[in-house]
PDB file of C-alpha atoms in Angstrom:
ATOM      1  CA  UNK A   1      -0.286   0.236   0.172  1.00 54.00           C
ATOM      2  CA  UNK A   2       2.695   2.513   0.578  1.00 54.00           C
ATOM      3  CA  UNK A   3       4.364   1.501  -2.517  1.00 59.00           C
ATOM      4  CA  UNK A   4       1.484   2.870  -4.475  1.00 59.00           C
ATOM      5  CA  UNK A   5       1.081   5.758  -2.736  1.00 52.00           C
ATOM      6  CA  UNK A   6       4.760   6.445  -2.932  1.00 50.00           C
ATOM      7  CA  UNK A   7       4.654   6.258  -6.775  1.00 52.00           C
ATOM      8  CA  UNK A   8       1.168   8.063  -6.890  1.00 50.00           C
ATOM      9  CA  UNK A   9       3.235  10.820  -5.274  1.00 53.00           C
ATOM     10  CA  UNK A  10       5.679  10.601  -7.904  1.00 53.00           C
ATOM     11  CA  UNK A  11       3.561  10.321 -10.866  1.00 50.00           C
ATOM     12  CA  UNK A  12       1.647  13.305  -9.593  1.00 53.00           C
ATOM     13  CA  UNK A  13       5.009  15.559  -8.616  1.00 53.00           C
ATOM     14  CA  UNK A  14       5.952  14.539 -12.051  1.00 56.00           C
ATOM     15  CA  UNK A  15       3.175  15.774 -13.622  1.00 52.00           C
ATOM     16  CA  UNK A  16       3.194  19.070 -11.796  1.00 53.00           C
ATOM     17  CA  UNK A  17       5.881  19.693 -12.527  1.00 48.00           C
ATOM     18  CA  UNK A  18       6.236  18.999 -15.935  1.00 52.00           C
ATOM     19  CA  UNK A  19       2.910  21.061 -16.503  1.00 53.00           C
ATOM     20  CA  UNK A  20       4.419  24.155 -14.941  1.00 50.00           C
ATOM     21  CA  UNK A  21       7.518  23.956 -17.235  1.00 51.00           C
ATOM     22  CA  UNK A  22       5.338  23.275 -20.708  1.00 49.00           C
ATOM     23  CA  UNK A  23       3.131  26.429 -19.018  1.00 49.00           C
ATOM     24  CA  UNK A  24       6.187  28.698 -18.895  1.00 48.00           C
ATOM     25  CA  UNK A  25       7.754  27.655 -22.139  1.00 50.00           C
ATOM     26  CA  UNK A  26       4.820  28.035 -23.712  1.00 52.00           C
ATOM     27  CA  UNK A  27       3.598  31.166 -22.245  1.00 47.00           C
ATOM     28  CA  UNK A  28       4.186  33.419 -25.704  1.00 53.00           C
ATOM     29  CA  UNK A  29       2.266  30.774 -27.558  1.00 53.00           C
ATOM     30  CA  UNK A  30      -0.388  31.552 -24.881  1.00 47.00           C
ATOM     31  CA  UNK A  31      -0.522  34.968 -25.039  1.00 49.00           C
ATOM     32  CA  UNK A  32      -0.385  35.151 -29.088  1.00 51.00           C
ATOM     33  CA  UNK A  33      -3.808  32.605 -28.862  1.00 49.00           C
ATOM     34  CA  UNK A  34      -5.318  34.864 -26.596  1.00 48.00           C
ATOM     35  CA  UNK A  35      -4.896  37.188 -29.432  1.00 51.00           C
ATOM     36  CA  UNK A  36      -7.775  37.425 -32.301  1.00 57.00           C
ATOM     37  CA  UNK A  37      -6.274  37.111 -35.647  1.00 65.00           C
ATOM     38  CA  UNK A  38      -4.590  40.209 -37.181  1.00 70.00           C
ATOM     39  CA  UNK A  39      -5.650  42.154 -34.000  1.00 79.00           C
ATOM     40  CA  UNK A  40      -2.941  44.671 -32.623  1.00 84.00           C
ATOM     41  CA  UNK A  41      -1.241  43.954 -29.068  1.00 86.00           C
ATOM     42  CA  UNK A  42      -1.693  47.690 -27.840  1.00 88.00           C
ATOM     43  CA  UNK A  43      -3.563  50.363 -29.207  1.00 90.00           C
ATOM     44  CA  UNK A  44      -3.322  53.884 -28.379  1.00 88.00           C
ATOM     45  CA  UNK A  45      -5.409  57.233 -29.436  1.00 93.00           C
ATOM     46  CA  UNK A  46      -4.718  60.268 -29.603  1.00 95.00           C
ATOM     47  CA  UNK A  47      -0.674  60.484 -29.169  1.00 91.00           C
ATOM     48  CA  UNK A  48       2.054  63.225 -29.140  1.00 92.00           C
ATOM     49  CA  UNK A  49       5.085  61.695 -28.644  1.00 87.00           C
ATOM     50  CA  UNK A  50       8.027  63.873 -28.105  1.00 88.00           C
ATOM     51  CA  UNK A  51      12.009  62.350 -29.223  1.00 85.00           C
ATOM     52  CA  UNK A  52      14.798  64.541 -27.493  1.00 84.00           C
ATOM     53  CA  UNK A  53      18.444  64.113 -27.627  1.00 83.00           C
ATOM     54  CA  UNK A  54      20.187  66.050 -24.860  1.00 84.00           C
ATOM     55  CA  UNK A  55      17.479  67.314 -23.334  1.00 83.00           C
ATOM     56  CA  UNK A  56      16.474  68.981 -26.524  1.00 85.00           C
ATOM     57  CA  UNK A  57      12.863  67.956 -28.477  1.00 84.00           C
ATOM     58  CA  UNK A  58      13.948  67.140 -31.950  1.00 84.00           C
ATOM     59  CA  UNK A  59      10.766  65.315 -33.404  1.00 85.00           C
ATOM     60  CA  UNK A  60       7.494  65.303 -32.437  1.00 89.00           C
ATOM     61  CA  UNK A  61       4.758  62.342 -33.718  1.00 89.00           C
ATOM     62  CA  UNK A  62       0.905  63.797 -33.269  1.00 92.00           C
ATOM     63  CA  UNK A  63      -1.427  60.596 -35.075  1.00 94.00           C
ATOM     64  CA  UNK A  64      -4.781  60.212 -33.371  1.00 95.00           C
ATOM     65  CA  UNK A  65      -4.685  56.186 -33.430  1.00 93.00           C
ATOM     66  CA  UNK A  66      -1.417  53.434 -33.306  1.00 93.00           C
ATOM     67  CA  UNK A  67      -2.159  50.110 -34.072  1.00 93.00           C
ATOM     68  CA  UNK A  68       0.822  48.135 -32.010  1.00 92.00           C
ATOM     69  CA  UNK A  69       1.868  44.990 -34.068  1.00 91.00           C
ATOM     70  CA  UNK A  70       5.760  44.832 -32.036  1.00 88.00           C
ATOM     71  CA  UNK A  71       4.593  40.983 -30.813  1.00 86.00           C
ATOM     72  CA  UNK A  72       4.930  39.580 -34.315  1.00 86.00           C
ATOM     73  CA  UNK A  73       8.450  37.856 -36.027  1.00 86.00           C
ATOM     74  CA  UNK A  74       8.591  41.148 -38.051  1.00 88.00           C
ATOM     75  CA  UNK A  75       7.594  43.971 -35.341  1.00 90.00           C
ATOM     76  CA  UNK A  76       5.746  47.066 -36.705  1.00 92.00           C
ATOM     77  CA  UNK A  77       3.573  50.200 -35.368  1.00 92.00           C
ATOM     78  CA  UNK A  78       0.934  51.403 -37.729  1.00 94.00           C
ATOM     79  CA  UNK A  79      -0.892  54.662 -37.875  1.00 94.00           C
ATOM     80  CA  UNK A  80      -4.421  54.136 -40.167  1.00 94.00           C
ATOM     81  CA  UNK A  81      -5.769  57.102 -39.236  1.00 95.00           C
ATOM     82  CA  UNK A  82      -2.835  59.254 -40.647  1.00 94.00           C
ATOM     83  CA  UNK A  83       0.945  60.639 -39.222  1.00 93.00           C
ATOM     84  CA  UNK A  84       1.808  64.600 -38.533  1.00 94.00           C
ATOM     85  CA  UNK A  85       5.923  64.701 -37.681  1.00 90.00           C
ATOM     86  CA  UNK A  86       7.595  67.488 -36.965  1.00 91.00           C
ATOM     87  CA  UNK A  87      11.909  67.631 -36.772  1.00 85.00           C
ATOM     88  CA  UNK A  88      14.006  70.328 -35.642  1.00 86.00           C
ATOM     89  CA  UNK A  89      17.430  70.590 -36.831  1.00 82.00           C
ATOM     90  CA  UNK A  90      20.514  71.315 -35.834  1.00 82.00           C
ATOM     91  CA  UNK A  91      19.682  75.376 -36.175  1.00 86.00           C
ATOM     92  CA  UNK A  92      16.450  74.467 -34.608  1.00 86.00           C
ATOM     93  CA  UNK A  93      14.320  75.039 -37.582  1.00 88.00           C
ATOM     94  CA  UNK A  94      11.081  72.848 -38.423  1.00 89.00           C
ATOM     95  CA  UNK A  95      10.422  70.473 -40.588  1.00 88.00           C
ATOM     96  CA  UNK A  96       6.540  69.190 -41.609  1.00 91.00           C
ATOM     97  CA  UNK A  97       5.551  65.859 -43.032  1.00 91.00           C
ATOM     98  CA  UNK A  98       2.080  64.579 -42.825  1.00 94.00           C
ATOM     99  CA  UNK A  99       0.248  61.666 -44.443  1.00 95.00           C
ATOM    100  CA  UNK A 100      -2.993  59.594 -43.997  1.00 95.00           C
ATOM    101  CA  UNK A 101      -1.299  56.150 -43.143  1.00 95.00           C
ATOM    102  CA  UNK A 102       1.966  55.300 -42.360  1.00 94.00           C
ATOM    103  CA  UNK A 103       3.739  52.531 -40.954  1.00 93.00           C
ATOM    104  CA  UNK A 104       6.947  52.179 -38.725  1.00 92.00           C
ATOM    105  CA  UNK A 105       9.123  48.943 -38.838  1.00 92.00           C
ATOM    106  CA  UNK A 106      11.320  48.561 -35.568  1.00 87.00           C
ATOM    107  CA  UNK A 107      14.070  46.502 -37.043  1.00 87.00           C
ATOM    108  CA  UNK A 108      14.732  48.227 -39.815  1.00 89.00           C
ATOM    109  CA  UNK A 109      13.789  51.944 -38.700  1.00 86.00           C
ATOM    110  CA  UNK A 110      12.099  52.585 -41.642  1.00 89.00           C
ATOM    111  CA  UNK A 111       8.548  54.423 -41.721  1.00 91.00           C
ATOM    112  CA  UNK A 112       6.608  54.052 -44.803  1.00 93.00           C
ATOM    113  CA  UNK A 113       4.109  57.067 -45.593  1.00 93.00           C
ATOM    114  CA  UNK A 114       1.329  56.330 -47.606  1.00 94.00           C
ATOM    115  CA  UNK A 115      -2.006  58.684 -48.956  1.00 94.00           C
ATOM    116  CA  UNK A 116      -1.451  62.273 -49.305  1.00 95.00           C
ATOM    117  CA  UNK A 117       2.194  62.412 -48.254  1.00 94.00           C
ATOM    118  CA  UNK A 118       2.998  66.200 -47.709  1.00 95.00           C
ATOM    119  CA  UNK A 119       6.723  67.128 -47.043  1.00 91.00           C
ATOM    120  CA  UNK A 120       7.492  70.954 -46.251  1.00 91.00           C
ATOM    121  CA  UNK A 121      10.821  71.508 -45.002  1.00 87.00           C
ATOM    122  CA  UNK A 122      12.185  74.599 -43.011  1.00 86.00           C
ATOM    123  CA  UNK A 123      13.062  76.558 -46.143  1.00 84.00           C
ATOM    124  CA  UNK A 124       9.478  76.564 -47.946  1.00 85.00           C
ATOM    125  CA  UNK A 125      10.579  73.226 -50.412  1.00 85.00           C
ATOM    126  CA  UNK A 126       6.655  71.345 -50.506  1.00 91.00           C
ATOM    127  CA  UNK A 127       6.988  67.770 -51.322  1.00 90.00           C
ATOM    128  CA  UNK A 128       3.783  66.137 -52.213  1.00 93.00           C
ATOM    129  CA  UNK A 129       3.662  62.083 -53.154  1.00 92.00           C
ATOM    130  CA  UNK A 130       1.718  59.041 -52.753  1.00 92.00           C
ATOM    131  CA  UNK A 131       3.878  57.160 -51.156  1.00 93.00           C
ATOM    132  CA  UNK A 132       7.239  57.884 -49.472  1.00 92.00           C
ATOM    133  CA  UNK A 133       9.540  55.781 -47.524  1.00 91.00           C
ATOM    134  CA  UNK A 134      11.767  57.680 -44.957  1.00 88.00           C
ATOM    135  CA  UNK A 135      14.791  55.662 -43.975  1.00 88.00           C
ATOM    136  CA  UNK A 136      15.451  57.140 -40.395  1.00 82.00           C
ATOM    137  CA  UNK A 137      18.638  55.214 -39.791  1.00 84.00           C
ATOM    138  CA  UNK A 138      20.825  56.611 -43.096  1.00 86.00           C
ATOM    139  CA  UNK A 139      18.398  59.666 -43.051  1.00 84.00           C
ATOM    140  CA  UNK A 140      17.828  58.778 -46.567  1.00 88.00           C
ATOM    141  CA  UNK A 141      14.000  59.171 -48.405  1.00 87.00           C
ATOM    142  CA  UNK A 142      12.822  57.551 -51.846  1.00 89.00           C
ATOM    143  CA  UNK A 143       9.773  57.026 -53.069  1.00 90.00           C
ATOM    144  CA  UNK A 144       9.282  54.612 -56.939  1.00 89.00           C
ATOM    145  CA  UNK A 145       5.595  56.555 -56.993  1.00 90.00           C
ATOM    146  CA  UNK A 146       5.154  59.680 -58.444  1.00 90.00           C
ATOM    147  CA  UNK A 147       5.776  62.780 -57.024  1.00 89.00           C
ATOM    148  CA  UNK A 148       6.035  66.447 -56.964  1.00 89.00           C
ATOM    149  CA  UNK A 149       8.073  69.129 -55.486  1.00 86.00           C
ATOM    150  CA  UNK A 150       7.240  72.619 -55.354  1.00 87.00           C
ATOM    151  CA  UNK A 151      10.045  75.183 -54.542  1.00 83.00           C
ATOM    152  CA  UNK A 152      10.029  78.576 -52.803  1.00 82.00           C
ATOM    153  CA  UNK A 153       9.771  80.875 -55.835  1.00 81.00           C
ATOM    154  CA  UNK A 154       7.034  78.837 -57.338  1.00 82.00           C
ATOM    155  CA  UNK A 155       9.258  76.481 -60.016  1.00 83.00           C
ATOM    156  CA  UNK A 156       8.180  72.605 -59.458  1.00 82.00           C
ATOM    157  CA  UNK A 157       9.241  69.425 -60.621  1.00 82.00           C
ATOM    158  CA  UNK A 158       6.971  66.533 -61.124  1.00 86.00           C
ATOM    159  CA  UNK A 159       8.867  62.854 -61.229  1.00 85.00           C
ATOM    160  CA  UNK A 160       8.115  59.029 -60.850  1.00 86.00           C
ATOM    161  CA  UNK A 161      10.378  58.107 -58.421  1.00 86.00           C
ATOM    162  CA  UNK A 162      13.625  59.812 -56.632  1.00 85.00           C
ATOM    163  CA  UNK A 163      16.161  58.522 -54.067  1.00 86.00           C
ATOM    164  CA  UNK A 164      17.391  61.866 -51.826  1.00 85.00           C
ATOM    165  CA  UNK A 165      19.213  62.670 -48.180  1.00 84.00           C
ATOM    166  CA  UNK A 166      16.638  64.147 -45.580  1.00 76.00           C
ATOM    167  CA  UNK A 167      17.628  67.655 -46.340  1.00 75.00           C
ATOM    168  CA  UNK A 168      17.398  67.664 -50.086  1.00 75.00           C
ATOM    169  CA  UNK A 169      21.250  68.499 -50.783  1.00 79.00           C
ATOM    170  CA  UNK A 170      21.892  65.140 -52.771  1.00 81.00           C
ATOM    171  CA  UNK A 171      18.258  64.256 -54.881  1.00 77.00           C
ATOM    172  CA  UNK A 172      18.606  61.820 -57.375  1.00 77.00           C
ATOM    173  CA  UNK A 173      15.251  61.741 -59.791  1.00 77.00           C
ATOM    174  CA  UNK A 174      14.414  58.848 -62.171  1.00 73.00           C
ATOM    175  CA  UNK A 175      12.717  60.887 -64.105  1.00 71.00           C
ATOM    176  CA  UNK A 176      10.994  64.432 -64.403  1.00 66.00           C
ATOM    177  CA  UNK A 177      10.089  67.206 -65.868  1.00 68.00           C
ATOM    178  CA  UNK A 178       9.080  70.433 -64.682  1.00 60.00           C
ATOM    179  CA  UNK A 179       8.937  74.266 -64.856  1.00 58.00           C
ATOM    180  CA  UNK A 180      12.290  76.479 -63.690  1.00 61.00           C
ATOM    181  CA  UNK A 181      11.780  80.116 -62.849  1.00 60.00           C
ATOM    182  CA  UNK A 182      15.041  82.282 -63.957  1.00 64.00           C
ATOM    183  CA  UNK A 183      15.715  85.840 -62.574  1.00 67.00           C
ATOM    184  CA  UNK A 184      17.056  87.542 -66.143  1.00 61.00           C
ATOM    185  CA  UNK A 185      18.735  90.621 -63.330  1.00 66.00           C
ATOM    186  CA  UNK A 186      20.245  87.878 -61.619  1.00 55.00           C
ATOM    187  CA  UNK A 187      21.775  86.484 -64.733  1.00 54.00           C
ATOM    188  CA  UNK A 188      22.831  89.782 -66.559  1.00 55.00           C
ATOM    189  CA  UNK A 189      24.679  90.705 -63.433  1.00 58.00           C
ATOM    190  CA  UNK A 190      26.517  87.777 -63.709  1.00 55.00           C
ATOM    191  CA  UNK A 191      27.298  88.134 -67.436  1.00 56.00           C
ATOM    192  CA  UNK A 192      28.466  91.620 -66.902  1.00 58.00           C
ATOM    193  CA  UNK A 193      30.066  91.136 -63.761  1.00 59.00           C
ATOM    194  CA  UNK A 194      32.222  87.750 -65.825  1.00 58.00           C
ATOM    195  CA  UNK A 195      32.308  90.473 -68.955  1.00 57.00           C
ATOM    196  CA  UNK A 196      34.399  92.973 -66.550  1.00 56.00           C
ATOM    197  CA  UNK A 197      36.862  90.774 -64.755  1.00 54.00           C
TER     198      UNK A 197
END
């Protein structure tokens, strides 16, 4: 009888230990099962996030809704109702980008802006596109979609895809056309200065 009691206790102890270990190792899987298929792990409404560097605000992200999918194998955050991002350069000049939809991929630090993307730089350059990728790590922006850049003087450039540094000092357009406004007075002054030398 004692042998049977001892065997039952041993079997019970072993099964409890196995249950504990299997529950612990499957905790993440159980969490995933509790989520509906395709549901975000978290939802935030009316967000206003400020990013700082050495105590100075360098960027401000505003959005009515953020869905958090950082529990997935390729984690991302989705902004289905659009975003507004303001960022300041080293001279404290602000540029703004808005879009109707955005995704930020955590592992690559790439932001995918879609639908009615409008970028207004601190020096009044306006870029309009239906999609724009922003590589935050490499400070690079690019698109394969049609775009229009409107310069401060009203001239413009239409194109079908570009790669550029985020400050637009290194801009490579794949195909483009546009209208350039030239101040003839400046051109004549330059010629006179060259002729007089």
